[in-house]
Coordinates of C-alpha atoms and ligand atoms in Angstrom, one line a residue:
Chain A
M1 CA 121.0 67.4 -29.9
I2 CA 123.0 68.6 -32.8
T3 CA 125.7 70.1 -30.4
D4 CA 126.8 66.6 -29.4
I5 CA 128.8 66.1 -32.6
T6 CA 132.3 65.2 -31.6
L7 CA 134.0 64.3 -34.9
G8 CA 136.6 66.9 -35.9
Q9 CA 136.5 68.4 -32.4
F10 CA 139.5 69.4 -30.4
F11 CA 139.9 68.1 -26.8
P12 CA 142.5 70.1 -24.9
G13 CA 145.1 68.1 -23.0
Q14 CA 148.7 67.7 -22.0
S15 CA 149.6 64.3 -23.5
V16 CA 152.8 63.7 -25.6
I17 CA 150.7 63.9 -28.8
H18 CA 149.1 67.2 -27.7
R19 CA 152.5 68.7 -27.3
L20 CA 153.9 67.7 -30.7
D21 CA 154.6 70.4 -33.3
P22 CA 151.5 70.6 -35.6
R23 CA 153.7 70.0 -38.6
T24 CA 154.8 66.7 -37.2
K25 CA 151.2 65.8 -36.6
I26 CA 150.0 66.7 -40.1
L27 CA 152.8 64.9 -41.8
G28 CA 152.3 62.0 -39.3
A29 CA 148.6 61.7 -40.1
I30 CA 149.3 61.6 -43.8
F31 CA 152.1 59.0 -43.3
Y32 CA 149.7 57.0 -41.1
I33 CA 147.0 56.8 -43.8
V34 CA 149.6 55.5 -46.2
I35 CA 150.7 52.8 -43.8
V36 CA 147.1 51.8 -43.2
F37 CA 146.8 51.0 -46.9
L38 CA 150.2 49.2 -46.9
A39 CA 149.1 46.6 -44.5
K40 CA 148.2 43.4 -46.3
N41 CA 148.3 40.2 -44.1
V42 CA 147.0 39.1 -40.8
F43 CA 150.1 40.0 -38.9
S44 CA 150.5 43.5 -40.3
F45 CA 146.8 44.1 -39.6
L46 CA 147.3 43.0 -36.0
L47 CA 150.2 45.3 -35.7
L48 CA 148.1 48.1 -37.2
V49 CA 145.3 47.6 -34.7
A50 CA 147.9 47.4 -31.8
F51 CA 149.6 50.6 -33.0
T52 CA 146.3 52.5 -33.3
L53 CA 145.3 51.4 -29.7
F54 CA 148.8 52.6 -28.6
L55 CA 148.1 56.0 -30.1
V56 CA 144.7 56.3 -28.5
L57 CA 146.2 55.4 -25.1
L58 CA 149.1 57.8 -25.7
S59 CA 146.7 60.7 -26.5
R60 CA 145.0 60.1 -23.1
I61 CA 141.7 60.6 -24.8
S62 CA 139.1 58.2 -23.5
P63 CA 138.5 55.3 -26.0
K64 CA 134.8 55.9 -25.4
V65 CA 135.1 59.3 -27.0
V66 CA 137.0 57.9 -30.0
L67 CA 134.3 55.3 -30.5
K68 CA 131.6 57.8 -30.2
G69 CA 133.3 59.9 -32.9
L70 CA 133.0 56.9 -35.2
K71 CA 129.3 56.5 -34.6
P72 CA 128.1 58.9 -37.3
L73 CA 130.1 57.0 -39.9
I74 CA 128.9 53.5 -39.0
I75 CA 126.4 53.4 -41.8
I76 CA 129.1 54.2 -44.4
I77 CA 131.5 51.6 -42.9
V78 CA 128.9 48.9 -42.8
F79 CA 127.6 49.8 -46.3
T80 CA 131.1 49.5 -47.8
A81 CA 131.7 46.3 -46.0
I82 CA 128.5 44.8 -47.3
L83 CA 129.2 45.9 -50.9
N84 CA 132.5 44.1 -50.7
L85 CA 131.0 41.1 -49.0
F86 CA 128.7 40.4 -52.0
G87 CA 130.9 42.0 -54.7
K88 CA 134.1 40.1 -54.3
K89 CA 134.2 36.9 -56.4
G90 CA 136.3 33.8 -55.6
E91 CA 136.5 30.2 -56.6
T92 CA 134.1 28.3 -54.5
P93 CA 131.2 30.1 -52.7
L94 CA 130.9 29.6 -49.0
I95 CA 127.2 30.3 -48.9
S96 CA 125.0 30.0 -51.9
F97 CA 121.5 31.4 -51.6
W98 CA 119.2 32.4 -54.4
I99 CA 121.3 34.8 -56.5
I100 CA 123.6 35.6 -53.6
N101 CA 127.0 34.0 -53.4
I102 CA 129.3 34.7 -50.6
Y103 CA 132.9 33.7 -51.1
P104 CA 135.6 33.5 -48.4
E105 CA 137.4 36.2 -50.2
G106 CA 134.5 38.5 -49.8
I107 CA 134.4 37.9 -46.1
R108 CA 138.1 38.5 -45.7
Y109 CA 137.8 41.6 -47.8
A110 CA 134.9 43.0 -45.8
I111 CA 136.8 42.5 -42.5
M112 CA 139.8 44.2 -44.0
I113 CA 137.8 47.2 -45.1
I114 CA 136.3 47.6 -41.7
I115 CA 139.6 47.4 -39.9
R116 CA 141.2 49.8 -42.3
V117 CA 138.5 52.5 -42.1
V118 CA 138.2 52.3 -38.3
C119 CA 141.9 52.4 -37.8
M120 CA 142.3 55.3 -40.3
L121 CA 139.6 57.4 -38.6
A122 CA 140.6 56.6 -35.1
G123 CA 144.3 57.1 -35.8
T124 CA 144.0 60.4 -37.6
S125 CA 141.5 61.7 -35.1
V126 CA 143.9 61.1 -32.2
I127 CA 147.0 62.2 -34.1
L128 CA 145.5 65.3 -35.5
S129 CA 142.0 66.6 -35.0
Y130 CA 141.3 65.6 -31.3
T131 CA 144.7 66.7 -30.1
T132 CA 145.5 69.8 -32.1
S133 CA 143.7 73.1 -31.8
P134 CA 142.4 74.6 -35.0
T135 CA 144.8 77.5 -34.8
A136 CA 147.7 75.1 -34.5
I137 CA 146.5 73.1 -37.5
T138 CA 146.4 76.2 -39.6
E139 CA 149.7 77.3 -38.3
G140 CA 151.1 73.9 -39.3
I141 CA 149.6 74.0 -42.8
E142 CA 150.8 77.6 -43.4
R143 CA 154.3 76.7 -42.4
L144 CA 154.3 73.5 -44.4
L145 CA 153.1 75.3 -47.5
S146 CA 155.3 78.4 -46.9
P147 CA 157.8 77.4 -49.6
L148 CA 154.9 77.9 -52.1
A149 CA 154.8 81.6 -51.2
V150 CA 157.9 81.9 -53.4
L151 CA 155.7 81.2 -56.3
H152 CA 153.4 84.0 -55.3
L153 CA 150.7 81.7 -54.1
P154 CA 148.6 83.3 -51.3
V155 CA 149.5 80.8 -48.6
H156 CA 148.8 83.2 -45.8
D157 CA 145.4 84.1 -47.0
F158 CA 144.5 80.5 -47.5
A159 CA 145.6 79.7 -44.0
M160 CA 143.7 82.6 -42.6
M161 CA 140.5 81.6 -44.4
M162 CA 140.9 78.1 -43.0
T163 CA 141.3 79.4 -39.5
I164 CA 138.2 81.5 -39.8
A165 CA 136.1 78.7 -41.3
L166 CA 137.2 76.3 -38.6
R167 CA 136.7 78.9 -35.9
F168 CA 133.1 79.4 -37.0
I169 CA 132.0 75.8 -37.2
P170 CA 131.1 75.5 -33.5
T171 CA 129.5 79.0 -33.5
L172 CA 127.3 78.1 -36.4
I173 CA 126.4 74.7 -34.9
D174 CA 125.4 76.5 -31.7
E175 CA 123.4 78.9 -33.7
T176 CA 121.6 76.2 -35.7
D177 CA 120.8 74.5 -32.4
K178 CA 119.3 77.7 -31.0
I179 CA 117.3 78.6 -34.2
M180 CA 116.0 75.0 -34.4
K181 CA 114.8 75.2 -30.9
A182 CA 113.2 78.6 -31.4
Q183 CA 111.3 77.4 -34.4
T184 CA 110.4 74.1 -32.7
A185 CA 108.8 76.2 -30.0
R186 CA 106.8 77.9 -32.8
G187 CA 105.4 74.5 -33.9
V188 CA 107.9 73.4 -36.6
D189 CA 108.2 69.6 -36.7
F190 CA 111.4 68.3 -38.2
S191 CA 111.0 64.6 -37.4
S192 CA 107.7 63.7 -38.9
G193 CA 105.7 64.2 -42.1
S194 CA 106.4 63.7 -45.7
L195 CA 109.8 64.4 -47.3
I196 CA 108.4 67.7 -48.8
R197 CA 107.1 68.8 -45.5
R198 CA 110.4 68.1 -43.8
A199 CA 112.3 70.0 -46.6
K200 CA 109.9 72.9 -46.1
A201 CA 110.6 72.8 -42.3
L202 CA 114.3 73.6 -43.2
I203 CA 113.4 77.1 -44.6
P204 CA 112.8 78.7 -41.2
I205 CA 116.2 77.4 -40.1
L206 CA 118.3 78.2 -43.2
I207 CA 117.2 81.8 -43.7
P208 CA 118.0 83.0 -40.2
L209 CA 121.2 80.9 -40.3
L210 CA 122.4 82.5 -43.6
F211 CA 121.4 85.9 -42.3
S212 CA 123.5 85.4 -39.2
A213 CA 126.5 84.0 -41.2
F214 CA 126.5 87.2 -43.2
R215 CA 126.2 89.2 -40.0
H216 CA 129.2 87.4 -38.5
A217 CA 131.3 87.9 -41.7
K218 CA 130.5 91.6 -41.7
D219 CA 131.2 92.0 -37.9
L220 CA 134.4 90.0 -38.1
S221 CA 135.8 91.9 -41.1
I222 CA 135.2 95.2 -39.3
A223 CA 136.8 93.9 -36.1
M224 CA 139.8 92.7 -38.0
E225 CA 140.3 96.1 -39.8
C226 CA 139.9 97.9 -36.5
R227 CA 142.8 95.9 -35.2
C228 CA 144.8 96.9 -38.3
Y229 CA 144.9 93.4 -39.9
R230 CA 146.9 93.5 -43.1
A231 CA 147.2 90.1 -44.8
G232 CA 150.5 88.4 -45.4
K233 CA 153.9 90.1 -45.0
G234 CA 155.3 90.5 -41.5
M235 CA 152.5 88.6 -39.7
T236 CA 153.8 86.4 -36.9
H237 CA 152.1 83.9 -34.7
M238 CA 151.5 84.4 -31.0
T239 CA 153.0 81.0 -30.2
T240 CA 155.4 79.4 -32.6
H241 CA 156.2 75.7 -32.4
R242 CA 159.6 74.4 -33.0
F243 CA 160.8 70.9 -33.8
G244 CA 162.1 69.2 -30.6
L245 CA 163.4 65.9 -29.5
R246 CA 159.8 64.7 -29.2
D247 CA 159.1 65.4 -32.8
Y248 CA 162.3 63.6 -34.1
L249 CA 161.4 60.6 -31.8
S250 CA 157.9 60.4 -33.2
A251 CA 159.2 60.5 -36.7
L252 CA 161.5 57.6 -35.8
V253 CA 158.6 55.6 -34.3
M254 CA 156.4 56.2 -37.4
C255 CA 159.3 55.0 -39.7
A256 CA 159.8 52.0 -37.5
F257 CA 156.1 51.2 -37.6
C258 CA 156.1 51.5 -41.4
A259 CA 159.1 49.3 -41.8
A260 CA 157.6 46.7 -39.5
V261 CA 154.4 46.6 -41.5
V262 CA 156.3 46.2 -44.8
L263 CA 158.5 43.5 -43.4
L264 CA 155.5 41.6 -41.9
N265 CA 153.8 41.8 -45.3
K266 CA 156.8 40.3 -47.0
Y267 CA 158.1 37.7 -44.6
A268 CA 155.2 36.6 -42.3
P269 CA 154.0 33.2 -43.5
G270 CA 150.7 32.9 -45.5
F271 CA 147.5 34.4 -44.3
S272 CA 147.6 37.1 -46.9
L273 CA 144.3 38.9 -47.1
Chain B
M1 CA 97.4 72.0 -8.2
S2 CA 100.2 74.1 -9.8
K3 CA 100.2 74.8 -13.5
L4 CA 103.7 73.7 -14.2
S5 CA 106.2 71.9 -12.0
L6 CA 109.5 70.3 -12.0
E7 CA 110.2 67.3 -9.8
N8 CA 113.9 66.5 -9.0
V9 CA 115.0 67.6 -12.5
T10 CA 118.7 67.2 -13.4
Y11 CA 120.0 68.2 -16.8
R12 CA 123.5 67.6 -18.2
Y13 CA 124.8 69.0 -21.5
S14 CA 127.0 66.8 -23.7
V15 CA 126.6 63.6 -21.7
G16 CA 129.4 61.1 -22.5
T17 CA 131.9 63.6 -23.7
P18 CA 134.7 65.3 -21.7
F19 CA 132.6 68.5 -21.9
C20 CA 129.8 67.0 -19.8
K21 CA 128.3 69.8 -17.7
T22 CA 125.5 69.7 -15.1
A23 CA 123.3 72.7 -15.8
L24 CA 120.5 71.8 -13.5
D25 CA 121.0 69.8 -10.3
G26 CA 118.0 68.2 -8.7
V27 CA 115.6 71.1 -9.2
S28 CA 112.1 70.9 -7.7
V29 CA 109.9 73.9 -8.2
S30 CA 106.3 74.7 -9.1
F31 CA 104.7 77.6 -10.9
E32 CA 101.2 78.6 -9.9
E33 CA 98.5 79.8 -12.3
N34 CA 97.4 83.3 -13.1
R35 CA 100.4 85.4 -12.2
V36 CA 103.7 86.7 -13.4
I37 CA 106.7 84.8 -12.0
G38 CA 110.2 86.2 -12.2
L39 CA 113.1 83.9 -12.6
I40 CA 116.4 85.4 -11.5
G41 CA 119.9 84.2 -10.9
H42 CA 123.5 85.0 -11.9
T43 CA 124.9 84.4 -15.4
G44 CA 125.2 80.7 -16.2
C45 CA 123.1 79.5 -13.2
G46 CA 120.8 77.5 -15.5
K47 CA 117.8 79.8 -16.1
S48 CA 117.7 79.3 -19.9
T49 CA 118.1 75.6 -19.4
L50 CA 115.3 75.5 -16.9
V51 CA 112.8 77.3 -19.1
Q52 CA 113.6 74.9 -22.0
M53 CA 112.6 72.1 -19.7
L54 CA 109.2 73.6 -19.2
N55 CA 108.0 73.3 -22.8
G56 CA 109.8 70.0 -23.7
L57 CA 112.6 71.4 -25.8
L58 CA 115.1 69.7 -23.6
K59 CA 114.3 66.4 -22.0
P60 CA 115.4 66.1 -18.3
T61 CA 118.4 63.7 -17.8
E62 CA 116.7 62.7 -14.6
G63 CA 113.4 63.8 -13.1
R64 CA 110.0 64.8 -14.4
V65 CA 108.1 67.8 -15.7
F66 CA 104.4 68.2 -15.0
L67 CA 101.9 70.4 -16.9
D68 CA 98.5 70.5 -15.2
G69 CA 99.6 67.5 -13.1
K70 CA 100.4 65.4 -16.2
D71 CA 103.9 64.3 -17.0
I72 CA 104.8 65.9 -20.3
W73 CA 107.1 63.1 -21.3
E74 CA 104.6 60.4 -20.6
N75 CA 103.9 60.2 -24.3
P76 CA 106.8 61.7 -26.2
K77 CA 104.7 61.8 -29.4
E78 CA 102.4 64.4 -27.9
I79 CA 105.2 66.7 -27.0
S80 CA 104.3 69.2 -29.7
A81 CA 100.9 69.7 -28.1
V82 CA 102.8 70.8 -25.0
R83 CA 104.8 73.3 -27.0
Y84 CA 101.6 74.9 -28.2
R85 CA 100.3 75.2 -24.6
V86 CA 103.6 76.5 -23.2
G87 CA 105.0 79.3 -25.4
L88 CA 108.7 80.1 -25.1
V89 CA 110.4 83.3 -26.3
F90 CA 114.1 82.8 -26.5
Q91 CA 116.9 85.1 -25.4
Y92 CA 117.5 87.5 -28.4
P93 CA 114.6 86.1 -30.3
E94 CA 115.0 88.6 -33.2
Y95 CA 117.4 86.1 -34.9
Q96 CA 114.7 83.6 -35.6
L97 CA 112.6 85.8 -37.9
F98 CA 112.6 84.6 -41.5
E99 CA 109.3 85.4 -43.3
E100 CA 108.8 88.0 -46.0
T101 CA 106.5 90.2 -44.0
V102 CA 106.0 90.9 -40.3
R103 CA 102.4 89.7 -40.6
Q104 CA 103.5 86.3 -42.0
D105 CA 106.1 85.9 -39.4
I106 CA 103.7 86.5 -36.5
A107 CA 101.3 84.1 -38.2
F108 CA 103.9 81.4 -38.5
G109 CA 103.1 79.7 -35.2
P110 CA 99.3 79.9 -35.5
T111 CA 99.6 78.6 -39.0
N112 CA 101.6 75.6 -37.9
M113 CA 98.8 74.9 -35.3
G114 CA 96.4 74.6 -38.2
L115 CA 94.0 77.4 -37.2
P116 CA 91.5 78.8 -39.7
Q117 CA 92.6 81.9 -41.5
E118 CA 90.2 84.4 -39.8
E119 CA 91.3 83.2 -36.4
I120 CA 95.0 83.6 -37.4
D121 CA 94.3 87.2 -38.6
R122 CA 92.5 88.0 -35.4
R123 CA 95.3 86.6 -33.3
V124 CA 98.1 88.4 -35.2
E125 CA 96.4 91.8 -34.7
E126 CA 95.7 91.1 -31.0
A127 CA 99.3 89.9 -30.4
A128 CA 100.7 93.0 -32.2
L129 CA 98.6 95.2 -30.0
F130 CA 100.0 93.6 -26.8
V131 CA 103.6 94.3 -27.8
G132 CA 102.9 97.7 -29.1
L133 CA 103.7 97.0 -32.8
E134 CA 102.2 99.6 -35.2
K135 CA 100.0 98.5 -38.1
E136 CA 102.3 100.2 -40.6
T137 CA 105.0 97.7 -40.0
F138 CA 102.8 94.7 -40.9
D139 CA 103.7 94.6 -44.5
Q140 CA 107.4 95.4 -44.1
S141 CA 110.1 92.8 -44.1
P142 CA 111.2 91.8 -40.6
F143 CA 114.8 92.3 -41.6
E144 CA 114.2 96.0 -42.2
L145 CA 113.1 96.7 -38.7
S146 CA 115.1 98.0 -35.8
G147 CA 116.3 95.6 -33.1
G148 CA 113.6 96.6 -30.7
Q149 CA 110.9 96.2 -33.3
K150 CA 112.2 92.8 -34.3
R151 CA 112.0 91.7 -30.7
R152 CA 108.4 92.8 -30.6
V153 CA 107.6 90.8 -33.7
A154 CA 109.3 87.7 -32.2
I155 CA 107.3 88.0 -29.0
A156 CA 104.1 88.6 -30.8
G157 CA 104.8 85.5 -32.8
V158 CA 104.6 83.4 -29.6
I159 CA 101.7 85.3 -28.0
A160 CA 99.7 84.7 -31.2
M161 CA 99.9 81.0 -30.5
G162 CA 97.7 81.7 -27.5
P163 CA 99.7 79.8 -25.0
E164 CA 98.4 79.0 -21.5
V165 CA 101.9 79.6 -20.1
L166 CA 104.1 82.3 -21.7
I167 CA 107.8 82.1 -20.9
L168 CA 110.1 85.0 -21.9
D169 CA 113.9 84.7 -21.6
E170 CA 115.2 88.2 -21.0
P171 CA 112.6 89.9 -23.1
A172 CA 113.9 93.4 -22.3
A173 CA 117.6 92.9 -22.6
G174 CA 119.3 95.6 -24.6
L175 CA 116.2 97.8 -25.1
D176 CA 115.7 101.4 -24.3
P177 CA 113.7 102.3 -21.2
M178 CA 110.5 103.0 -23.1
G179 CA 110.8 99.8 -25.0
R180 CA 111.3 97.8 -21.8
E181 CA 108.3 99.3 -20.3
E182 CA 106.1 98.8 -23.4
I183 CA 107.1 95.2 -23.8
L184 CA 106.9 94.2 -20.1
G185 CA 103.7 96.2 -19.7
G186 CA 102.3 94.5 -22.7
V187 CA 103.1 91.1 -21.3
R188 CA 101.6 92.1 -18.0
S189 CA 98.3 93.1 -19.7
F190 CA 98.4 89.9 -21.7
Q191 CA 98.6 88.0 -18.4
K192 CA 95.8 90.0 -16.8
E193 CA 93.5 89.6 -19.8
K194 CA 94.1 85.9 -20.4
K195 CA 94.5 84.9 -16.8
S196 CA 97.5 82.9 -18.0
T197 CA 100.8 82.1 -16.3
V198 CA 103.8 84.2 -17.3
I199 CA 107.4 83.4 -16.5
I200 CA 110.0 86.1 -17.1
V201 CA 113.7 85.5 -16.9
S202 CA 115.5 88.8 -16.1
H203 CA 118.7 90.3 -14.8
S204 CA 116.9 93.5 -13.9
M205 CA 115.8 93.6 -10.3
E206 CA 113.9 96.8 -11.0
D207 CA 111.8 95.2 -13.7
M208 CA 111.1 92.2 -11.5
A209 CA 110.0 94.5 -8.6
S210 CA 107.5 96.3 -10.8
Y211 CA 106.2 93.4 -13.0
A212 CA 106.6 90.1 -11.1
D213 CA 104.2 88.8 -8.4
E214 CA 106.5 86.0 -7.3
L215 CA 110.2 85.3 -7.7
V216 CA 112.2 82.1 -8.1
V217 CA 115.9 82.6 -7.3
M218 CA 118.4 80.2 -8.9
D219 CA 122.0 79.7 -7.9
H220 CA 124.5 77.3 -9.5
G221 CA 121.9 74.9 -11.1
K222 CA 119.7 74.8 -8.1
V223 CA 116.6 76.7 -7.0
A224 CA 117.8 78.7 -4.0
R225 CA 114.6 80.4 -2.9
T226 CA 111.0 81.1 -4.0
G227 CA 108.6 83.7 -2.6
S228 CA 107.0 87.0 -3.2
C229 CA 109.1 90.0 -4.2
R230 CA 108.8 91.3 -0.6
D231 CA 110.2 88.0 0.8
I232 CA 113.1 87.9 -1.5
F233 CA 114.1 91.5 -1.6
S234 CA 113.9 92.0 2.1
D235 CA 116.8 89.6 2.6
R236 CA 119.6 91.5 0.9
D237 CA 122.4 89.4 2.5
S238 CA 121.3 86.1 0.9
L239 CA 120.7 87.8 -2.4
L240 CA 124.3 89.1 -2.4
G241 CA 125.3 85.5 -1.7
Y242 CA 123.6 84.4 -4.9
G243 CA 125.4 87.1 -6.9
L244 CA 122.3 89.3 -7.0
D245 CA 121.2 92.4 -5.3
V246 CA 118.1 94.4 -4.3
P247 CA 116.6 97.0 -6.7
Q248 CA 118.6 100.2 -6.8
I249 CA 115.9 102.3 -5.2
T250 CA 115.9 99.9 -2.3
R251 CA 119.7 100.3 -2.0
F252 CA 119.1 104.0 -1.9
L253 CA 116.6 103.6 1.0
I254 CA 119.1 101.4 2.8
E255 CA 121.8 104.0 2.5
L256 CA 119.4 106.8 3.6
N257 CA 118.5 104.7 6.5
A258 CA 122.1 104.2 7.5
L259 CA 122.5 108.0 7.4
G260 CA 119.9 108.2 10.1
V261 CA 116.8 109.1 7.9
P262 CA 113.9 107.1 9.4
V263 CA 112.7 105.6 6.0
R264 CA 111.4 102.1 5.6
T265 CA 113.8 99.9 3.6
D266 CA 111.3 97.3 2.4
L267 CA 110.0 99.2 -0.6
F268 CA 111.1 98.1 -4.1
T269 CA 109.5 100.4 -6.7
V270 CA 110.0 104.1 -7.4
E271 CA 106.3 104.7 -7.0
D272 CA 106.2 103.1 -3.5
V273 CA 109.3 105.0 -2.5
R274 CA 107.7 108.3 -3.7
K275 CA 104.7 107.6 -1.4
E276 CA 107.0 106.8 1.5
L277 CA 109.0 110.0 1.1
L278 CA 105.9 112.1 0.8
R279 CA 104.6 110.5 4.0
L280 CA 107.8 111.4 5.8
Y281 CA 108.0 114.9 4.3
P282 CA 104.5 116.1 3.4
S283 CA 105.9 119.5 2.6
L284 CA 107.6 118.1 -0.5
A285 CA 104.2 117.5 -2.1
K286 CA 103.4 121.2 -2.5
G287 CA 106.4 121.9 -4.7
G288 CA 106.2 118.7 -6.7
K289 CA 104.3 118.5 -9.9
R290 CA 102.8 115.0 -9.4
Ligands
ATP301 N1 124.6 74.0 -25.4 C1 125.3 73.8 -24.3 N2 126.3 72.9 -24.2 C2 127.0 72.8 -23.1 N3 126.9 73.5 -22.0 C3 125.9 74.5 -22.0 C4 125.1 74.7 -23.2 N4 124.2 75.7 -22.9 C5 124.5 76.1 -21.6 N5 125.5 75.3 -21.1 C6 126.0 75.5 -19.7 O1 125.0 75.3 -18.8 C7 125.0 76.3 -17.8 C8 123.7 77.0 -17.7 O2 123.5 77.7 -18.8 P1 122.2 78.6 -19.1 O3 122.2 79.1 -20.5 O4 121.0 77.9 -18.6 O5 122.5 79.8 -18.1 P2 121.6 81.2 -17.8 O6 121.3 81.1 -16.4 O7 120.6 81.3 -18.8 O8 122.7 82.3 -18.1 P3 122.5 83.8 -18.7 O9 122.0 84.6 -17.6 O10 123.9 84.2 -19.0 O11 121.6 83.7 -19.9 C9 126.2 77.2 -18.1 O12 127.2 76.9 -17.2 C10 126.5 76.9 -19.5 O13 128.0 76.9 -19.6
MG302 MG1 120.1 82.5 -20.4

């Protein structure tokens, strides 16, 4: 059912990655994406794949789960790869068929895209979303952005809005599941019929869902006021992370990885993709 | 032959993720025709999961579900026919209302079944009568009603589909005493009139004692016991072991008995206890109004 969605979900644990400061992980994830796009030849790609596997193992999250998280995006990945396969023009076509020409460049490019996208998704998932609780992520973002508060930007409100939005995703998914089941029991059919029929079948889901989203918003705002919530000044976090040896070491590892990719790009012989 | 039965049914939520959870563990149970069956058990023991098996909303991870002796998953394309025959009212069903008027909302299920308009109208009125919904509310928006009235609309919406088996997941939770009695009494008269099978999930032993003919007791994803109210409620020790208890009035009798008053302790409704006390103390009857 719909509750089986795992992408963007947090899996609690005690691995090294879990225990890093969220700021390290946010910056690390951004850095990681940059490195993914730096890789250019066979050797740097091999290193990229190896490093991603290393991260998955380090996070102690089962590789099966990581792969399952990629599943919903398979169509997009395959589609981009196919576009590149046919789109990229080279000198001599490898296969010529009717109006379709496939060049070796196209094949290489398609493979490269697949590796890049898979590594990027798997890597950022285990660095950040699978291993960091939503509250830690927002804490990290708030603290990374805190210098902007000097410019009177509402950094705290922004972080609070994000926390709440993230907090309610699972609730709303659960609720959607419940409402869908209840309407299915009343004879709504979501999986067959014409497009118009299926669109119409959404109304009995969307109206109760909207209604309950507003109900949640109202209840939550009242509950927050009852606990004397005042935005911004003077708010502290229940647990505050601090940079430790672990964080400095991981920064070092990431820099070394980046340097290795750049060096391999430059000095490894041939095979440039 | 029983109306509905489960054969060795196991159900796991979120299979293949670290959150995998076995909610039902090799359950075999059958529900006979023409009676009210109560389903009881502590919080999280799998009652809601079990009732969703019965009308094909959840598919067993292992095991089979039979309706009138036929495996409901034999032909998955025909599962919606099963959903019309087995009506399910969810826990807190008031959140599923969405139509502009109460009448339209009750008519939603029958309309999906493709019934003719006169038949739909007839069923809507009949269903509203069972749950004690006044006619004045028919043209109101369901969102304007009170919680208890919304609950009635939602229950009427399923009754109007004319199911052979009606399943209610905690239909009386959070209602006032009058509301409980009206709804459960309405369901009881629906059962009597249609000779259908009704399954009620409840945490209230008192309601079960007065409305259920038979009980199914669940414990940690398994069916622990089945039997008549008398069978189940006479064995307080094992009920306590399942995190349940006997109805309060029975506890009262047990305490009285322990104090040396020679009352029977195998009575479960206030009415029966009244009779028993009058039998013991006939003099009480003169002063009492009833
Ligand atoms: N959507 C879900 N995803 C994962 N686990 C679930 C889900 N729904 C229920 N469970 C788990 O399955 C078990 C049985 O849940 P179920 O809702 O059937 O209990 P219940 O007997 O109806 O409880 P209650 O009396 O509180 O309504 C619980 O332990 C619950 O945590
Ligand atoms: Mg339940």
